[in-house]
Amino acid sequence: MNADAAVTDKPSTLPWPMQLAVPVASLITFGTHWLITQKAPPLEMHSYMLLFWEILGVSIVLAIAQLFWPALRKWMRHMWPIFTASILLIGVWDVITAGLHLLPLPYFPGPAAILRSLISDRALLLDSTWHSLVLLLSGYTLGVIIGLVSGVCIGWSSPVRYWGMPLLKVVGPIPATAWIPLAMVVAPSAIVSAAGLVAVPRF
């Protein structure tokens, strides 16, 4: 038997339903939003419209690129169902919140309102994200250092192991959230207490 004939290679391009699934889902979702929120603020409609135009543009670019890039074709073949379902779920979310008003505002805003808030509060969100990352990295680094030093000392010294192992067996099973009241009382600031709570599970 010829080896070339035995190889079952996949087609050199994606089927048209796969290529059109994400753009069609985007058009359906945005069309649904346009129908149910014709009295929405212009900024909200404008930002939402730009989002779906970007999705359409990226979909077209990927559909062309996969003709020449087998790895991209394989990735798209695997990921197109979840992308399509996610976009359609945004449309369902829009219908439930902005269309039928089944969930009360302001606790359950629609996707367009959340997008508008992300755009208008982007500076605050970026600043908060940066501070959260610094806090996470500082707590993680502190926990790794303490865990490494205590592990080396326990393995190197018998007295430290004698007193340290029972302490670790008692402290270890306690979840980090249980330390919150103590951290709020003992720590000199909220930053130190938060970093300590991040560091506790590391050692």
Coordinates of N, CA, C and O in Angstrom, one line a residue, residues 8-177:
T8 N -4.3 10.2 5.8 CA -5.6 10.9 5.7 C -5.4 12.3 6.2 O -5.5 12.6 7.4
D9 N -5.0 13.2 5.3 CA -4.8 14.6 5.7 C -6.1 15.4 5.7 O -7.0 15.1 4.9
K10 N -6.2 16.4 6.5 CA -7.4 17.2 6.6 C -7.4 18.2 5.4 O -6.3 18.4 4.8
P11 N -8.5 18.7 5.1 CA -8.6 19.7 3.9 C -7.6 20.8 4.1 O -7.3 21.2 5.2
S12 N -7.2 21.4 3.0 CA -6.3 22.5 3.0 C -7.0 23.8 3.4 O -6.3 24.9 3.5
T13 N -8.3 23.8 3.6 CA -9.0 25.0 4.0 C -10.1 24.6 4.9 O -10.6 23.5 4.9
L14 N -10.6 25.6 5.7 CA -11.7 25.3 6.6 C -13.0 25.3 5.8 O -13.2 26.0 4.8
P15 N -14.0 24.5 6.1 CA -15.3 24.5 5.5 C -16.0 25.9 5.7 O -15.7 26.6 6.7
W16 N -16.8 26.3 4.7 CA -17.4 27.6 4.8 C -18.3 27.8 6.0 O -18.3 28.9 6.6
P17 N -19.0 26.8 6.5 CA -19.7 27.0 7.8 C -18.8 27.4 9.0 O -19.2 28.2 9.8
M18 N -17.6 26.8 9.0 CA -16.7 27.2 10.1 C -16.2 28.6 9.9 O -16.0 29.4 10.9
Q19 N -15.9 29.0 8.7 CA -15.4 30.4 8.4 C -16.5 31.4 8.7 O -16.2 32.5 9.1
L20 N -17.7 31.1 8.4 CA -18.8 32.1 8.5 C -19.5 32.1 9.9 O -20.3 33.0 10.2
A21 N -19.2 31.1 10.8 CA -19.9 31.0 12.0 C -19.7 32.2 12.9 O -20.7 32.8 13.4
V22 N -18.5 32.6 13.1 CA -18.2 33.8 14.0 C -18.7 35.1 13.4 O -19.4 35.8 14.1
P23 N -18.5 35.4 12.1 CA -19.1 36.6 11.5 C -20.6 36.6 11.6 O -21.2 37.7 11.9
V24 N -21.3 35.5 11.3 CA -22.7 35.5 11.3 C -23.2 35.6 12.8 O -24.2 36.3 13.0
A25 N -22.5 35.0 13.7 CA -22.9 35.1 15.1 C -22.8 36.6 15.6 O -23.6 37.1 16.3
S26 N -21.7 37.3 15.1 CA -21.5 38.7 15.4 C -22.7 39.5 14.9 O -23.2 40.4 15.5
L27 N -23.0 39.3 13.6 CA -24.1 40.1 13.0 C -25.4 39.8 13.7 O -26.2 40.8 13.9
I28 N -25.7 38.6 14.1 CA -26.9 38.3 14.8 C -27.0 39.0 16.2 O -28.0 39.6 16.5
T29 N -25.8 38.9 16.9 CA -25.8 39.5 18.2 C -25.9 41.0 18.1 O -26.7 41.7 18.9
F30 N -25.2 41.7 17.2 CA -25.3 43.1 17.1 C -26.7 43.5 16.5 O -27.2 44.6 17.0
G31 N -27.2 42.8 15.6 CA -28.6 43.1 15.1 C -29.6 43.0 16.2 O -30.5 43.9 16.3
T32 N -29.5 42.0 17.1 CA -30.4 41.9 18.2 C -30.2 43.1 19.1 O -31.2 43.7 19.6
H33 N -29.0 43.5 19.4 CA -28.8 44.7 20.3 C -29.4 45.9 19.6 O -30.0 46.8 20.3
W34 N -29.2 46.1 18.3 CA -29.7 47.3 17.6 C -31.3 47.3 17.7 O -31.8 48.4 17.8
L35 N -31.9 46.2 17.6 CA -33.4 46.1 17.6 C -33.9 46.4 19.0 O -35.0 47.1 19.1
I36 N -33.3 46.0 20.0 CA -33.9 46.1 21.4 C -33.4 47.3 22.1 O -34.0 47.7 23.1
T37 N -32.4 48.0 21.6 CA -31.9 49.2 22.3 C -31.8 50.4 21.3 O -30.7 51.0 21.2
Q38 N -32.8 50.7 20.6 CA -32.7 51.8 19.7 C -32.7 53.2 20.4 O -32.3 54.2 19.8
K39 N -33.0 53.2 21.6 CA -33.0 54.5 22.4 C -31.7 54.5 23.3 O -31.7 55.3 24.2
A40 N -30.8 53.7 23.0 CA -29.5 53.7 23.8 C -28.7 54.9 23.6 O -28.8 55.5 22.5
P41 N -27.9 55.3 24.5 CA -27.0 56.5 24.3 C -26.1 56.2 23.1 O -25.6 55.1 22.9
P42 N -25.7 57.3 22.3 CA -24.9 57.1 21.2 C -23.5 56.5 21.5 O -23.0 55.7 20.7
L43 N -22.9 56.9 22.6 CA -21.6 56.4 22.9 C -21.7 54.9 23.1 O -20.8 54.2 22.7
E44 N -22.7 54.4 23.8 CA -22.9 53.0 24.1 C -23.0 52.3 22.7 O -22.4 51.2 22.5
M45 N -23.9 52.7 21.8 CA -24.0 52.1 20.6 C -22.8 52.2 19.7 O -22.4 51.2 19.1
H46 N -22.1 53.3 19.8 CA -20.9 53.5 19.0 C -19.8 52.5 19.4 O -19.2 51.8 18.6
S47 N -19.5 52.4 20.7 CA -18.5 51.5 21.2 C -18.9 50.0 20.9 O -18.0 49.2 20.5
Y48 N -20.1 49.7 21.1 CA -20.6 48.3 20.8 C -20.5 48.0 19.4 O -20.1 46.9 19.0
M49 N -20.8 48.9 18.5 CA -20.7 48.7 17.1 C -19.3 48.5 16.7 O -18.9 47.6 15.8
L50 N -18.4 49.3 17.2 CA -16.9 49.2 16.9 C -16.4 47.8 17.3 O -15.6 47.2 16.6
L51 N -16.9 47.3 18.4 CA -16.5 46.0 18.9 C -16.8 44.9 17.9 O -16.0 44.1 17.5
F52 N -18.0 44.9 17.4 CA -18.4 43.9 16.4 C -17.8 44.1 15.1 O -17.6 43.1 14.3
W53 N -17.6 45.3 14.7 CA -16.8 45.5 13.4 C -15.4 45.0 13.5 O -14.9 44.4 12.6
E54 N -14.8 45.1 14.7 CA -13.5 44.5 14.9 C -13.5 43.0 14.9 O -12.6 42.4 14.3
I55 N -14.6 42.4 15.5 CA -14.7 41.0 15.4 C -14.9 40.5 14.0 O -14.3 39.5 13.5
L56 N -15.7 41.2 13.2 CA -15.8 40.9 11.8 C -14.5 41.0 11.0 O -14.2 40.1 10.2
G57 N -13.8 42.1 11.3 CA -12.5 42.3 10.6 C -11.5 41.2 10.9 O -10.9 40.6 10.0
V58 N -11.4 40.9 12.2 CA -10.5 39.8 12.6 C -10.9 38.5 12.0 O -10.0 37.7 11.6
S59 N -12.2 38.2 11.9 CA -12.7 36.9 11.4 C -12.3 36.8 9.9 O -11.9 35.7 9.4
I60 N -12.4 37.9 9.2 CA -12.1 37.9 7.7 C -10.6 37.7 7.6 O -10.1 36.9 6.7
V61 N -9.8 38.4 8.4 CA -8.3 38.2 8.3 C -7.9 36.8 8.6 O -7.1 36.2 7.9
L62 N -8.5 36.2 9.6 CA -8.1 34.8 10.0 C -8.6 33.9 8.9 O -7.9 32.9 8.6
A63 N -9.8 34.1 8.3 CA -10.2 33.2 7.2 C -9.3 33.2 6.0 O -9.1 32.2 5.4
I64 N -8.7 34.4 5.8 CA -7.7 34.4 4.7 C -6.4 33.8 5.1 O -5.7 33.1 4.3
A65 N -6.0 34.1 6.3 CA -4.6 33.7 6.8 C -4.6 32.1 6.9 O -3.5 31.5 6.7
Q66 N -5.7 31.5 7.3 CA -5.7 30.1 7.4 C -5.4 29.3 6.1 O -5.1 28.1 6.2
L67 N -5.6 30.0 5.0 CA -5.3 29.3 3.7 C -3.9 29.0 3.6 O -3.5 28.1 2.9
F68 N -3.0 29.8 4.2 CA -1.6 29.7 4.1 C -0.9 29.3 5.4 O 0.3 29.1 5.3
W69 N -1.6 29.1 6.4 CA -1.0 28.8 7.7 C -1.7 27.6 8.3 O -2.8 27.7 9.0
P70 N -1.2 26.4 8.2 CA -1.8 25.2 8.7 C -2.0 25.2 10.2 O -3.1 24.7 10.7
A71 N -1.1 25.7 11.0 CA -1.2 25.8 12.4 C -2.4 26.6 12.8 O -3.2 26.3 13.7
L72 N -2.6 27.7 12.1 CA -3.8 28.6 12.4 C -5.1 27.9 12.0 O -6.1 28.0 12.7
R73 N -5.0 27.1 10.9 CA -6.2 26.4 10.5 C -6.6 25.4 11.5 O -7.8 25.2 11.9
K74 N -5.6 24.7 12.1 CA -5.9 23.7 13.1 C -6.5 24.4 14.4 O -7.4 23.9 15.0
W75 N -5.9 25.5 14.8 CA -6.4 26.2 15.9 C -7.9 26.7 15.7 O -8.7 26.6 16.6
M76 N -8.1 27.3 14.5 CA -9.5 27.7 14.2 C -10.5 26.6 14.2 O -11.6 26.7 14.6
R77 N -10.1 25.4 13.7 CA -11.0 24.3 13.6 C -11.4 23.9 15.0 O -12.5 23.4 15.3
H78 N -10.5 24.0 16.0 CA -10.7 23.6 17.4 C -11.5 24.7 18.1 O -12.3 24.4 19.0
M79 N -11.3 26.0 17.8 CA -11.8 27.1 18.6 C -13.1 27.7 18.1 O -13.7 28.4 18.9
W80 N -13.5 27.5 16.8 CA -14.6 28.2 16.3 C -15.9 27.9 17.1 O -16.7 28.8 17.2
P81 N -16.2 26.7 17.6 CA -17.4 26.5 18.3 C -17.5 27.4 19.5 O -18.6 27.9 19.8
I82 N -16.5 27.4 20.3 CA -16.6 28.2 21.6 C -16.6 29.7 21.3 O -17.3 30.4 22.0
F83 N -16.0 30.2 20.3 CA -16.1 31.6 19.9 C -17.5 31.9 19.5 O -18.1 33.0 19.9
T84 N -18.1 31.1 18.6 CA -19.4 31.3 18.1 C -20.4 31.3 19.3 O -21.3 32.1 19.4
A85 N -20.3 30.3 20.2 CA -21.2 30.2 21.3 C -21.1 31.4 22.3 O -22.1 31.9 22.8
S86 N -19.8 31.8 22.5 CA -19.6 33.0 23.3 C -20.3 34.2 22.8 O -20.9 35.0 23.6
I87 N -20.2 34.5 21.5 CA -20.8 35.7 20.9 C -22.3 35.6 21.0 O -23.0 36.6 21.3
L88 N -22.9 34.4 20.7 CA -24.3 34.2 20.8 C -24.8 34.4 22.2 O -25.9 34.9 22.5
L89 N -24.0 33.9 23.2 CA -24.4 34.1 24.6 C -24.4 35.6 25.0 O -25.2 36.0 25.8
I90 N -23.5 36.4 24.4 CA -23.6 37.8 24.6 C -25.0 38.4 24.1 O -25.6 39.2 24.8
G91 N -25.4 37.9 23.0 CA -26.7 38.3 22.5 C -27.9 37.9 23.4 O -28.8 38.6 23.7
V92 N -27.8 36.7 24.0 CA -28.8 36.2 24.9 C -28.8 37.1 26.2 O -29.8 37.5 26.7
W93 N -27.6 37.4 26.6 CA -27.4 38.2 27.8 C -28.0 39.6 27.5 O -28.7 40.2 28.4
D94 N -27.8 40.1 26.3 CA -28.4 41.4 26.0 C -29.9 41.4 26.0 O -30.6 42.3 26.4
V95 N -30.5 40.3 25.4 CA -31.9 40.2 25.4 C -32.5 40.1 26.8 O -33.5 40.7 27.1
I96 N -31.9 39.3 27.7 CA -32.4 39.2 29.0 C -32.3 40.5 29.8 O -33.3 40.8 30.6
T97 N -31.2 41.2 29.7 CA -31.1 42.4 30.5 C -31.7 43.7 29.8 O -32.6 44.3 30.4
A98 N -31.2 44.0 28.6 CA -31.7 45.3 28.0 C -33.0 45.1 27.2 O -33.7 46.1 27.1
G99 N -33.3 43.9 26.8 CA -34.5 43.7 26.0 C -35.7 43.4 26.9 O -36.7 44.1 26.9
L100 N -35.7 42.3 27.6 CA -36.8 41.9 28.4 C -36.8 42.4 29.8 O -37.8 42.3 30.5
H101 N -35.7 42.9 30.3 CA -35.6 43.5 31.6 C -35.9 42.5 32.7 O -36.6 42.8 33.7
L102 N -35.5 41.2 32.5 CA -35.8 40.2 33.5 C -34.9 40.3 34.7 O -35.3 39.8 35.8
L103 N -33.8 41.0 34.6 CA -32.9 41.1 35.7 C -32.8 42.6 36.1 O -32.7 43.5 35.2
P104 N -32.9 42.9 37.4 CA -32.9 44.4 37.8 C -31.6 45.1 37.6 O -30.5 44.6 37.8
L105 N -31.8 46.4 37.2 CA -30.6 47.3 37.1 C -30.5 48.0 38.4 O -31.5 48.2 39.1
P106 N -29.3 48.4 38.8 CA -28.0 48.4 38.1 C -27.2 47.1 38.4 O -26.1 47.1 38.1
Y107 N -27.9 46.1 39.1 CA -27.1 44.9 39.5 C -26.7 44.0 38.3 O -25.7 43.3 38.4
F108 N -27.5 44.0 37.3 CA -27.3 43.2 36.1 C -27.3 44.0 34.9 O -28.3 44.0 34.1
P109 N -26.3 44.8 34.6 CA -26.3 45.6 33.4 C -26.0 44.7 32.1 O -25.6 43.6 32.2
G110 N -26.4 45.3 31.0 CA -26.2 44.6 29.7 C -24.7 44.7 29.3 O -23.9 45.4 29.8
P111 N -24.3 43.9 28.3 CA -23.0 43.9 27.8 C -22.5 45.3 27.3 O -21.4 45.7 27.4
A112 N -23.4 46.0 26.6 CA -23.1 47.3 26.1 C -22.7 48.3 27.2 O -21.8 49.1 27.1
A113 N -23.5 48.2 28.3 CA -23.3 49.1 29.4 C -21.9 48.8 30.1 O -21.2 49.7 30.5
I114 N -21.6 47.5 30.2 CA -20.3 47.1 30.8 C -19.2 47.6 29.9 O -18.1 48.1 30.4
L115 N -19.3 47.4 28.6 CA -18.3 47.9 27.6 C -18.1 49.4 27.8 O -17.0 49.9 27.8
R116 N -19.2 50.2 27.9 CA -19.1 51.6 28.1 C -18.3 52.0 29.4 O -17.5 52.9 29.4
S117 N -18.6 51.2 30.4 CA -18.0 51.5 31.7 C -16.5 51.1 31.6 O -15.6 51.8 32.2
L118 N -16.1 50.0 30.9 CA -14.7 49.7 30.7 C -14.0 50.8 30.0 O -12.8 51.0 30.3
I119 N -14.6 51.4 29.0 CA -14.0 52.4 28.2 C -13.8 53.7 29.1 O -12.8 54.3 29.1
S120 N -14.9 54.1 29.7 CA -14.9 55.4 30.5 C -14.0 55.3 31.7 O -13.4 56.3 32.1
D121 N -13.9 54.1 32.3 CA -13.1 53.9 33.6 C -11.8 53.2 33.3 O -11.3 52.6 34.2
R122 N -11.3 53.2 32.1 CA -10.1 52.4 31.8 C -8.9 52.9 32.6 O -8.1 52.0 33.0
A123 N -8.8 54.2 32.9 CA -7.6 54.6 33.6 C -7.6 54.0 35.0 O -6.6 53.5 35.6
L124 N -8.8 54.1 35.7 CA -8.9 53.5 37.0 C -8.7 52.0 37.0 O -8.1 51.5 37.9
L125 N -9.3 51.3 36.0 CA -9.1 49.9 35.9 C -7.7 49.5 35.7 O -7.2 48.5 36.4
L126 N -6.9 50.2 34.9 CA -5.5 49.9 34.7 C -4.7 50.2 35.9 O -3.8 49.4 36.3
D127 N -5.0 51.3 36.6 CA -4.3 51.6 37.9 C -4.6 50.5 38.9 O -3.7 50.0 39.6
S128 N -5.8 50.1 39.0 CA -6.2 49.1 40.0 C -5.6 47.7 39.7 O -5.1 47.0 40.5
T129 N -5.5 47.4 38.4 CA -4.9 46.1 37.9 C -3.4 46.2 38.3 O -2.8 45.1 38.7
W130 N -2.8 47.3 38.0 CA -1.3 47.4 38.3 C -1.1 47.2 39.8 O -0.2 46.4 40.2
H131 N -1.8 47.9 40.6 CA -1.6 47.7 42.1 C -1.9 46.3 42.6 O -1.3 45.8 43.4
S132 N -2.9 45.7 42.0 CA -3.2 44.3 42.3 C -2.1 43.3 41.9 O -1.8 42.4 42.7
L133 N -1.5 43.6 40.8 CA -0.4 42.7 40.3 C 0.8 42.9 41.2 O 1.5 41.9 41.6
V134 N 1.1 44.2 41.6 CA 2.2 44.4 42.5 C 2.0 43.7 43.9 O 2.9 43.1 44.5
L135 N 0.7 43.8 44.4 CA 0.4 43.2 45.6 C 0.5 41.6 45.5 O 1.1 41.0 46.4
L136 N 0.0 41.1 44.4 CA 0.1 39.6 44.2 C 1.6 39.2 44.1 O 2.0 38.2 44.8
L137 N 2.4 39.9 43.3 CA 3.8 39.5 43.2 C 4.6 39.7 44.5 O 5.4 38.8 44.8
S138 N 4.3 40.7 45.2 CA 5.0 40.9 46.5 C 4.6 39.8 47.5 O 5.5 39.3 48.2
G139 N 3.4 39.5 47.6 CA 3.0 38.4 48.5 C 3.5 37.1 48.1 O 3.9 36.3 48.9
Y140 N 3.4 36.8 46.8 CA 4.0 35.5 46.3 C 5.5 35.4 46.5 O 5.9 34.4 46.9
T141 N 6.2 36.5 46.2 CA 7.6 36.5 46.5 C 8.0 36.3 47.9 O 8.9 35.5 48.3
L142 N 7.2 37.0 48.8 CA 7.5 36.9 50.2 C 7.2 35.4 50.7 O 8.0 34.8 51.5
G143 N 6.1 34.8 50.2 CA 5.8 33.5 50.6 C 6.8 32.5 50.1 O 7.2 31.5 50.8
V144 N 7.3 32.7 48.9 CA 8.3 31.7 48.3 C 9.6 31.8 49.1 O 10.3 30.8 49.4
I145 N 10.0 33.1 49.5 CA 11.3 33.2 50.2 C 11.2 32.6 51.6 O 12.0 31.9 52.0
I146 N 10.0 32.9 52.3 CA 9.9 32.3 53.6 C 9.8 30.8 53.5 O 10.4 30.1 54.4
G147 N 9.1 30.3 52.6 CA 8.9 28.8 52.4 C 10.3 28.2 52.1 O 10.6 27.1 52.6
L148 N 11.1 28.8 51.2 CA 12.4 28.2 50.9 C 13.3 28.2 52.1 O 14.0 27.2 52.3
V149 N 13.3 29.4 52.8 CA 14.2 29.4 53.9 C 13.8 28.5 55.0 O 14.6 27.7 55.6
S150 N 12.5 28.4 55.3 CA 12.1 27.5 56.4 C 12.3 26.0 56.0 O 12.6 25.2 56.8
G151 N 12.1 25.7 54.7 CA 12.3 24.3 54.2 C 13.8 23.9 54.3 O 14.1 22.8 54.8
V152 N 14.7 24.8 53.9 CA 16.1 24.5 54.1 C 16.5 24.4 55.5 O 17.2 23.4 55.9
C153 N 16.0 25.2 56.4 CA 16.3 25.2 57.8 C 15.8 23.9 58.4 O 16.5 23.2 59.2
I154 N 14.5 23.5 58.1 CA 14.0 22.3 58.6 C 14.7 21.0 58.1 O 15.0 20.1 58.9
G155 N 15.1 21.0 56.9 CA 15.9 19.9 56.4 C 17.3 19.9 56.8 O 17.9 18.8 56.9
W156 N 17.9 21.0 57.2 CA 19.3 21.1 57.6 C 19.5 20.9 59.1 O 20.5 20.3 59.5
S157 N 18.6 21.4 59.9 CA 18.8 21.4 61.4 C 17.7 20.5 62.0 O 16.5 20.7 61.8
S158 N 18.2 19.6 62.9 CA 17.3 18.8 63.6 C 16.4 19.6 64.6 O 15.2 19.3 64.8
P159 N 17.0 20.5 65.4 CA 16.2 21.3 66.4 C 15.1 22.1 65.6 O 13.9 22.1 66.1
V160 N 15.5 22.7 64.5 CA 14.5 23.5 63.8 C 13.4 22.5 63.3 O 12.2 22.9 63.3
R161 N 13.8 21.4 62.8 CA 12.8 20.4 62.3 C 11.9 19.9 63.5 O 10.7 19.7 63.3
Y162 N 12.4 19.7 64.6 CA 11.7 19.2 65.8 C 10.6 20.2 66.2 O 9.4 19.8 66.5
W163 N 10.9 21.5 66.2 CA 9.9 22.6 66.5 C 9.1 23.1 65.3 O 8.0 23.5 65.5
G164 N 9.7 23.0 64.2 CA 9.0 23.6 63.0 C 8.0 22.7 62.4 O 6.9 23.2 61.9
M165 N 8.2 21.4 62.3 CA 7.3 20.5 61.7 C 5.9 20.5 62.3 O 4.9 20.6 61.7
P166 N 5.8 20.4 63.7 CA 4.5 20.5 64.3 C 3.8 21.8 64.0 O 2.6 21.9 63.8
L167 N 4.6 22.9 64.0 CA 4.0 24.2 63.7 C 3.4 24.3 62.3 O 2.3 24.8 62.1
L168 N 4.2 23.7 61.3 CA 3.7 23.7 60.0 C 2.4 22.8 59.8 O 1.5 23.1 59.0
K169 N 2.4 21.7 60.5 CA 1.3 20.8 60.5 C 0.0 21.4 61.0 O -1.1 21.1 60.6
V170 N 0.2 22.3 62.0 CA -1.0 23.0 62.6 C -1.4 24.2 61.7 O -2.6 24.4 61.5
V171 N -0.4 25.0 61.2 CA -0.8 26.2 60.5 C -1.1 25.8 59.0 O -2.0 26.5 58.4
G172 N -0.5 24.8 58.5 CA -0.7 24.5 57.0 C -2.2 24.3 56.6 O -2.6 24.9 55.6
P173 N -2.9 23.5 57.3 CA -4.3 23.2 56.9 C -5.3 24.4 57.0 O -6.4 24.4 56.4
I174 N -4.9 25.5 57.7 CA -5.8 26.6 57.9 C -5.8 27.4 56.6 O -4.8 27.8 56.1
P175 N -7.0 27.7 56.0 CA -7.1 28.4 54.8 C -6.7 29.9 55.0 O -6.8 30.4 56.1
A176 N -6.3 30.5 53.9 CA -5.8 31.9 54.0 C -6.9 32.8 54.5 O -6.7 33.8 55.2
T177 N -8.2 32.6 54.1 CA -9.3 33.4 54.5 C -9.5 33.4 56.0 O -10.1 34.4 56.5

